[in-house]
Each structure stands twice: as structure tokens, then as C-alpha cells.
């Protein structure tokens, strides 16, 4: 299906253009339809004026998947970028429209979780059990297909990880997670490339919004324990993250203890804990009874220093 946004034309002109596209591509009327939202369209067509051309170029620069055509004063269609002089004939129009991705099918399976807190819980449980398949959907349409068994994902609209992580973060409270059968996953995924899941989840977890409940527990000195080493693809060359992994694999520590022992900002510790928790690498434990933090009265600083020495000694450091 081609969703077409026509700008700069009246309703009669828009209908005529859509009919022309359908005829050129020999497609049914319901497969080439008008669209009113730039973020939901496949093709942007504008009347050729300097103001519209400049505005359209800015818009499509931020949305590289959208095709951009210009209708000149003679009614000829041309590419809005690249070869602007070549007129699009019926064959070129048909080829372009038939190459546009079909509109995603609505997800009809029951909702297993909705909202950030519930989705985080189900994701963590499924990642740890390595069982099942799911769809993360927005307004009933799939954003992300997840294969927990293979630790893989499929992005239906081919967005890169940076754009998808931002989209998931922006819509976290509106997302719904649907459990689906393996056969249904294969049907929705089709021939689209399978990608590793954890790097996307790690980038998603690094966005600061929606961690209010988790941060409240961390402020109450809940201790973080790392259950296993994260995928090295998510850690990259982040020196502080490797140091946090070494510490939290040895013993559970609060955020304040991590910050004091490793001499790194508290915010940097939280930036590690958020994605580690979402990915199921980390778990929270109750605060240590009677534990005093560095900077407090008595020998709190000495206690933390002894803790760190014991960790280093056990690790051979």
C-alpha cells in the first residue's frame, strides 16, 4: 500500500493526482490512498514552489524512508532529490509504488502487558527464561518483533537502532506487548533480517525517561546485583561500565556505594543500571541492614574502603 501526502494542491487536484498514480501503477484504489500525517506516509508530493520545496527538503531530510516527488507547473512528476530533471513516466511510477512496503497488519493477539513498568517486568522475565515470542505495538501496529528464544529481533520498518530506541522511549507508556506464537512471529517477520536484541534494549534503557519507579528504589539504597556479564557489544569501550560489572558480579551494592568505591558520578552508575535492569542482566536486592554510606558519621568511609579491598582481593586485583 502506498500512502501519499499531497501538499499545495486543492482537493480536486489531489484526487486527480491519486487517480493518475493508481492508473500508472495499475493498482486498485485502496492500495494508493491519501495520507494526512507526514510520519505515516510513504510518498510526499508537492506543488513546485520555492517555499514548499525548501520546507519539504527539510522534512524528508529527517525522514529518509519517505520518497519525495515534485509536480511541476506542467503536471509532470519529478524526483524531489537526486535527478530533478528526469520526468517520471508510468513505468517509473509503477516501479516506485510497487516497491513501497505494505502497511503493517494490526496485531490481534491479546495484550500481555501495557505501560512501562509492566512491559519492563515481562521483558525481564522472558529474557531470563529465553522462552516465547512477542510484538511491541503502538496503537495496534507492530514496532518491534521479539524472539526471546534466539535473543533476536525484527524491525518491520527497517529503522536503525538509534531511531528505534528513541521511538520506543518516546512511546513507552503507550506501548503494548503482545505474546505471539512462533509461527505468527515467522509470518510477521517474513524475509526481514534478524538482528541481535540486546544492543537495542541497551540503547533503549539508556534513555532517561520512565525509570521513576526504579530510581525511587535506588534512592532508597536498594542494592544492584549483576547476574552475568552483559553482551560485550553493548559495553563497547566504556571503561566505567566494565569496572561496574566487575564490582557487581562480586557483590551487590547500592548506587551510592558504587559511586564511592569506583569514584564515578552517581548519574553514570544509574546510566548503567537502567539498561542492565531492562535487559535482565541486573536484579535489585533489599538494602543492606545497618549499612552506612560514605560521608556519614563513624567509620562508613572505612567500611566501604574495606569492601572494595575485599572485592579486589577476591578478583586478583
Short mmCIF file of C-alpha atoms in Angstrom, two decimals:
data_model
loop_
_atom_site.label_atom_id
_atom_site.label_comp_id
_atom_site.label_asym_id
_atom_site.label_seq_id
_atom_site.Cartn_x
_atom_site.Cartn_y
_atom_site.Cartn_z
CA UNK A 1 0.00 0.00 0.00
CA UNK A 2 1.27 3.48 -0.91
CA UNK A 3 0.24 6.25 1.47
CA UNK A 4 0.54 9.59 -0.34
CA UNK A 5 0.65 13.04 1.24
CA UNK A 6 -0.14 15.76 -1.31
CA UNK A 7 0.80 19.33 -0.35
CA UNK A 8 -0.01 22.55 -2.21
CA UNK A 9 -2.97 21.23 -4.18
CA UNK A 10 -6.72 21.56 -3.67
CA UNK A 11 -8.94 18.54 -3.04
CA UNK A 12 -9.83 18.17 -6.72
CA UNK A 13 -6.16 18.28 -7.71
CA UNK A 14 -5.25 15.76 -5.00
CA UNK A 15 -7.92 13.29 -6.18
CA UNK A 16 -6.74 13.67 -9.76
CA UNK A 17 -3.13 13.01 -8.79
CA UNK A 18 -4.04 9.90 -6.77
CA UNK A 19 -6.09 8.56 -9.68
CA UNK A 20 -3.17 9.20 -12.02
CA UNK A 21 -0.81 7.24 -9.71
CA UNK A 22 -3.25 4.33 -9.48
CA UNK A 23 -3.66 4.21 -13.25
CA UNK A 24 0.08 4.43 -13.93
CA UNK A 25 0.83 1.62 -11.48
CA UNK A 26 -2.27 -0.42 -12.40
CA UNK A 27 -3.12 -0.71 -8.71
CA UNK A 28 -6.54 -0.89 -7.00
CA UNK A 29 -7.86 2.28 -5.41
CA UNK A 30 -7.40 1.03 -1.84
CA UNK A 31 -3.67 0.40 -2.35
CA UNK A 32 -2.87 4.04 -3.24
CA UNK A 33 -4.59 6.28 -0.76
CA UNK A 34 -4.38 9.75 0.68
CA UNK A 35 -2.49 10.35 3.90
CA UNK A 36 -2.63 13.32 6.28
CA UNK A 37 0.32 12.61 8.58
CA UNK A 38 3.89 13.02 7.34
CA UNK A 39 5.16 10.38 9.79
CA UNK A 40 2.73 7.82 8.35
CA UNK A 41 3.22 8.47 4.64
CA UNK A 42 5.35 6.66 2.08
CA UNK A 43 5.36 9.36 -0.59
CA UNK A 44 5.30 13.15 -0.31
CA UNK A 45 4.20 15.05 -3.45
CA UNK A 46 4.33 18.85 -3.53
CA UNK A 47 3.49 21.56 -6.00
CA UNK A 48 6.70 23.15 -7.24
CA UNK A 49 7.09 26.43 -5.37
CA UNK A 50 10.34 27.60 -3.72
CA UNK A 51 8.76 27.73 -0.26
CA UNK A 52 7.24 24.25 -0.48
CA UNK A 53 10.39 22.78 -1.97
CA UNK A 54 12.59 24.12 0.86
CA UNK A 55 10.13 23.03 3.53
CA UNK A 56 9.81 19.55 2.00
CA UNK A 57 13.57 19.10 1.78
CA UNK A 58 13.88 19.83 5.49
CA UNK A 59 11.09 17.40 6.35
CA UNK A 60 12.36 14.48 4.31
CA UNK A 61 15.93 15.03 5.50
CA UNK A 62 14.69 13.91 8.92
CA UNK A 63 12.67 11.05 7.39
CA UNK A 64 14.94 9.37 4.82
CA UNK A 65 12.50 6.49 4.19
CA UNK A 66 9.91 8.83 2.65
CA UNK A 67 10.04 9.28 -1.13
CA UNK A 68 9.71 12.88 -2.28
CA UNK A 69 8.31 13.95 -5.66
CA UNK A 70 7.58 17.35 -7.17
CA UNK A 71 4.68 18.12 -9.52
CA UNK A 72 5.79 20.95 -11.80
CA UNK A 73 3.59 23.59 -13.44
CA UNK A 74 3.02 21.34 -16.44
CA UNK A 75 1.80 18.45 -14.28
CA UNK A 76 4.98 16.41 -14.72
CA UNK A 77 6.27 14.43 -11.74
CA UNK A 78 9.97 14.56 -10.90
CA UNK A 79 12.15 13.32 -8.05
CA UNK A 80 12.48 15.92 -5.32
CA UNK A 81 16.07 14.84 -4.66
CA UNK A 82 18.74 13.50 -6.97
CA UNK A 83 17.91 13.74 -10.66
CA UNK A 84 15.33 16.53 -10.60
CA UNK A 85 15.28 16.93 -14.40
CA UNK A 86 14.09 13.45 -15.36
CA UNK A 87 10.32 13.19 -15.69
CA UNK A 88 8.78 10.12 -14.05
CA UNK A 89 6.93 8.13 -16.68
CA UNK A 90 4.28 5.49 -15.97
CA UNK A 91 6.88 2.73 -15.73
CA UNK A 92 8.94 4.65 -13.15
CA UNK A 93 5.80 5.49 -11.15
CA UNK A 94 4.67 1.85 -11.17
CA UNK A 95 8.10 0.61 -10.08
CA UNK A 96 8.31 3.12 -7.22
CA UNK A 97 4.79 2.46 -5.89
CA UNK A 98 5.13 -1.32 -6.04
CA UNK A 99 8.42 -1.15 -4.13
CA UNK A 100 6.83 0.67 -1.21
CA UNK A 101 6.39 -1.53 1.88
CA UNK A 102 2.89 -2.80 2.64
CA UNK A 103 1.12 -1.23 5.58
CA UNK A 104 1.65 -3.27 8.75
CA UNK A 105 -1.12 -5.61 9.81
CA UNK A 106 -2.85 -4.78 13.11
CA UNK A 107 -1.93 -7.10 15.97
CA UNK A 108 -4.94 -9.06 17.16
CA UNK A 109 -3.34 -11.25 19.83
CA UNK A 110 -4.23 -10.45 23.47
CA UNK A 111 -2.15 -7.84 25.30
CA UNK A 112 0.25 -9.38 27.81
CA UNK A 113 1.49 -6.07 29.26
CA UNK A 114 0.86 -2.37 28.84
CA UNK A 115 2.82 0.65 30.15
CA UNK A 116 6.49 0.98 31.01
CA UNK A 117 6.51 -0.84 34.37
CA UNK A 118 4.52 -3.87 33.21
CA UNK A 119 6.41 -4.20 29.91
CA UNK A 120 9.76 -3.99 31.71
CA UNK A 121 8.70 -6.81 34.05
CA UNK A 122 7.55 -9.11 31.21
CA UNK A 123 10.65 -8.35 29.11
CA UNK A 124 12.95 -9.20 32.03
CA UNK A 125 11.12 -12.46 32.78
CA UNK A 126 11.09 -13.56 29.14
CA UNK A 127 14.74 -12.64 28.57
CA UNK A 128 15.78 -14.68 31.59
CA UNK A 129 13.61 -17.68 30.66
CA UNK A 130 14.58 -17.42 26.95
CA UNK A 131 11.07 -18.55 26.05
CA UNK A 132 8.46 -17.26 23.65
CA UNK A 133 7.90 -14.55 21.06
CA UNK A 134 6.29 -11.14 21.30
CA UNK A 135 5.35 -7.97 19.49
CA UNK A 136 5.76 -4.47 20.86
CA UNK A 137 2.96 -2.49 19.28
CA UNK A 138 1.82 1.13 19.25
CA UNK A 139 -1.85 1.83 18.58
CA UNK A 140 -2.26 -1.77 17.44
CA UNK A 141 0.54 -1.67 14.85
CA UNK A 142 3.85 -3.54 15.32
CA UNK A 143 7.00 -1.59 16.12
CA UNK A 144 9.25 -4.48 17.10
CA UNK A 145 9.10 -8.28 16.80
CA UNK A 146 10.96 -10.15 19.53
CA UNK A 147 12.26 -13.73 19.57
CA UNK A 148 13.27 -14.43 23.18
CA UNK A 149 14.43 -17.96 22.35
CA UNK A 150 17.07 -16.79 19.87
CA UNK A 151 17.68 -13.42 21.57
CA UNK A 152 16.81 -11.74 18.29
CA UNK A 153 14.51 -9.07 16.92
CA UNK A 154 12.99 -7.88 13.66
CA UNK A 155 12.19 -4.23 12.94
CA UNK A 156 9.28 -4.14 10.45
CA UNK A 157 10.01 -0.64 9.15
CA UNK A 158 13.81 -1.19 8.99
CA UNK A 159 14.61 1.68 11.40
CA UNK A 160 18.14 1.62 12.78
CA UNK A 161 18.76 1.01 16.49
CA UNK A 162 19.18 4.67 17.36
CA UNK A 163 15.86 5.69 15.80
CA UNK A 164 14.03 2.64 17.18
CA UNK A 165 15.37 3.15 20.73
CA UNK A 166 14.18 6.76 20.61
CA UNK A 167 10.76 5.71 19.27
CA UNK A 168 10.35 3.06 21.98
CA UNK A 169 11.35 5.53 24.68
CA UNK A 170 9.03 8.26 23.39
CA UNK A 171 6.08 5.83 23.33
CA UNK A 172 6.96 3.65 26.34
CA UNK A 173 3.78 4.38 28.35
CA UNK A 174 1.61 3.88 25.25
CA UNK A 175 3.20 0.61 24.12
CA UNK A 176 1.50 -2.75 24.39
CA UNK A 177 3.33 -6.08 24.46
CA UNK A 178 1.52 -8.99 22.80
CA UNK A 179 2.62 -12.58 23.20
CA UNK A 180 2.52 -14.44 19.87
CA UNK A 181 3.14 -17.97 18.63
CA UNK A 182 6.39 -18.86 16.87
CA UNK A 183 4.50 -19.43 13.59
CA UNK A 184 2.92 -15.98 13.83
CA UNK A 185 6.34 -14.44 14.50
CA UNK A 186 7.72 -16.04 11.34
CA UNK A 187 4.70 -14.82 9.38
CA UNK A 188 5.13 -11.21 10.54
CA UNK A 189 8.92 -11.27 10.19
CA UNK A 190 8.89 -12.76 6.69
CA UNK A 191 12.26 -12.31 4.98
CA UNK A 192 13.27 -9.28 7.03
CA UNK A 193 16.74 -9.53 8.62
CA UNK A 194 17.05 -10.94 12.15
CA UNK A 195 19.17 -8.77 14.44
CA UNK A 196 20.58 -9.21 17.96
CA UNK A 197 18.10 -7.98 20.55
CA UNK A 198 20.22 -6.84 23.50
CA UNK A 199 22.05 -3.93 21.80
CA UNK A 200 18.71 -2.29 21.02
CA UNK A 201 17.37 -2.91 24.53
CA UNK A 202 20.56 -1.43 25.99
CA UNK A 203 20.19 1.73 23.90
CA UNK A 204 16.50 1.91 24.85
CA UNK A 205 17.36 1.59 28.54
CA UNK A 206 19.84 4.46 28.34
CA UNK A 207 17.07 6.94 27.63
CA UNK A 208 16.36 8.67 30.95
CA UNK A 209 12.56 8.80 30.90
CA UNK A 210 10.23 6.25 32.53
CA UNK A 211 12.64 4.99 35.20
CA UNK A 212 10.83 6.72 38.08
CA UNK A 213 9.91 3.53 39.97
CA UNK A 214 13.37 2.02 39.54
CA UNK A 215 15.09 5.25 40.56
CA UNK A 216 12.89 5.50 43.66
CA UNK A 217 14.13 2.08 44.79
CA UNK A 218 17.72 3.03 44.01
CA UNK A 219 17.39 6.22 46.08
CA UNK A 220 16.21 4.03 48.98
CA UNK A 221 19.58 2.22 48.71
CA UNK A 222 18.34 -0.96 47.04
CA UNK A 223 21.40 -2.99 46.09
CA UNK A 224 22.14 -3.91 42.49
CA UNK A 225 23.48 -7.37 41.67
CA UNK A 226 24.72 -8.28 38.22
CA UNK A 227 23.54 -11.76 37.25
CA UNK A 228 26.01 -12.25 34.39
CA UNK A 229 28.29 -10.31 32.09
CA UNK A 230 26.36 -8.21 29.58
CA UNK A 231 26.87 -8.73 25.88
CA UNK A 232 30.20 -7.09 25.04
CA UNK A 233 28.53 -5.43 22.05
CA UNK A 234 26.54 -3.24 24.44
CA UNK A 235 29.50 -2.27 26.62
CA UNK A 236 31.82 -1.24 23.81
CA UNK A 237 34.81 0.65 25.22
CA UNK A 238 33.03 2.07 28.27
CA UNK A 239 35.70 1.72 30.94
CA UNK A 240 33.42 2.61 33.85
CA UNK A 241 30.85 0.01 32.74
CA UNK A 242 33.48 -2.74 32.84
CA UNK A 243 34.50 -1.62 36.34
CA UNK A 244 30.85 -1.67 37.44
CA UNK A 245 30.44 -5.16 36.02
CA UNK A 246 33.50 -6.41 37.91
CA UNK A 247 32.19 -4.96 41.16
CA UNK A 248 28.54 -6.00 40.87
CA UNK A 249 29.35 -9.56 39.82
CA UNK A 250 31.30 -9.94 43.06
CA UNK A 251 28.76 -8.39 45.41
CA UNK A 252 25.53 -6.41 45.41
CA UNK A 253 25.98 -2.69 46.02
CA UNK A 254 23.79 0.37 46.14
CA UNK A 255 24.24 3.15 43.60
CA UNK A 256 25.90 5.33 46.24
CA UNK A 257 28.31 2.54 47.17
CA UNK A 258 29.24 2.02 43.52
CA UNK A 259 29.82 5.74 43.04
CA UNK A 260 32.03 5.96 46.13
CA UNK A 261 34.00 2.78 45.61
CA UNK A 262 34.73 3.43 41.94
CA UNK A 263 34.90 7.23 42.23
CA UNK A 264 32.47 7.84 39.39
CA UNK A 265 29.36 10.08 39.32
CA UNK A 266 26.13 8.66 40.67
CA UNK A 267 24.45 9.56 37.36
CA UNK A 268 26.94 7.37 35.49
CA UNK A 269 26.04 4.43 37.73
CA UNK A 270 22.31 4.93 37.06
CA UNK A 271 23.01 5.19 33.31
CA UNK A 272 24.49 1.68 33.57
CA UNK A 273 21.88 0.22 35.92
CA UNK A 274 18.85 1.30 33.84
CA UNK A 275 19.73 -0.68 30.67
CA UNK A 276 21.26 -3.55 32.66
CA UNK A 277 17.96 -3.90 34.53
CA UNK A 278 15.82 -3.68 31.37
CA UNK A 279 17.97 -6.31 29.63
CA UNK A 280 17.66 -8.70 32.58
CA UNK A 281 21.39 -8.59 33.37
CA UNK A 282 20.83 -6.96 36.78
CA UNK A 283 18.46 -7.54 39.69
CA UNK A 284 17.68 -5.48 42.78
CA UNK A 285 18.03 -6.66 46.38
CA UNK A 286 16.90 -5.12 49.64
CA UNK A 287 19.20 -2.51 51.23
CA UNK A 288 21.89 -3.93 53.48
CA UNK A 289 20.78 -3.80 57.13
CA UNK A 290 22.67 -1.13 59.07
CA UNK A 291 24.86 -0.17 56.12
CA UNK A 292 26.23 3.34 56.47
CA UNK A 293 27.22 5.32 53.44
CA UNK A 294 30.41 7.18 52.78
CA UNK A 295 30.39 10.71 54.11
CA UNK A 296 28.24 9.74 57.13
CA UNK A 297 29.20 9.53 60.76
CA UNK A 298 31.52 6.94 62.17
CA UNK A 299 33.64 4.67 60.01
CA UNK A 300 31.30 4.48 56.91
CA UNK A 301 34.15 5.52 54.61
CA UNK A 302 36.45 2.91 56.11
CA UNK A 303 33.79 0.23 55.75
CA UNK A 304 33.34 0.96 52.06
CA UNK A 305 37.09 1.02 51.55
CA UNK A 306 37.37 -2.41 53.18
CA UNK A 307 34.53 -3.69 50.99
CA UNK A 308 36.33 -2.57 47.83
CA UNK A 309 39.63 -4.05 49.01
CA UNK A 310 37.93 -7.38 49.62
CA UNK A 311 36.38 -7.34 46.14
CA UNK A 312 39.75 -6.56 44.53
CA UNK A 313 41.49 -9.25 46.53
CA UNK A 314 38.96 -11.92 45.54
CA UNK A 315 39.23 -10.78 41.92
CA UNK A 316 43.01 -10.93 41.97
CA UNK A 317 43.29 -7.11 41.54
#
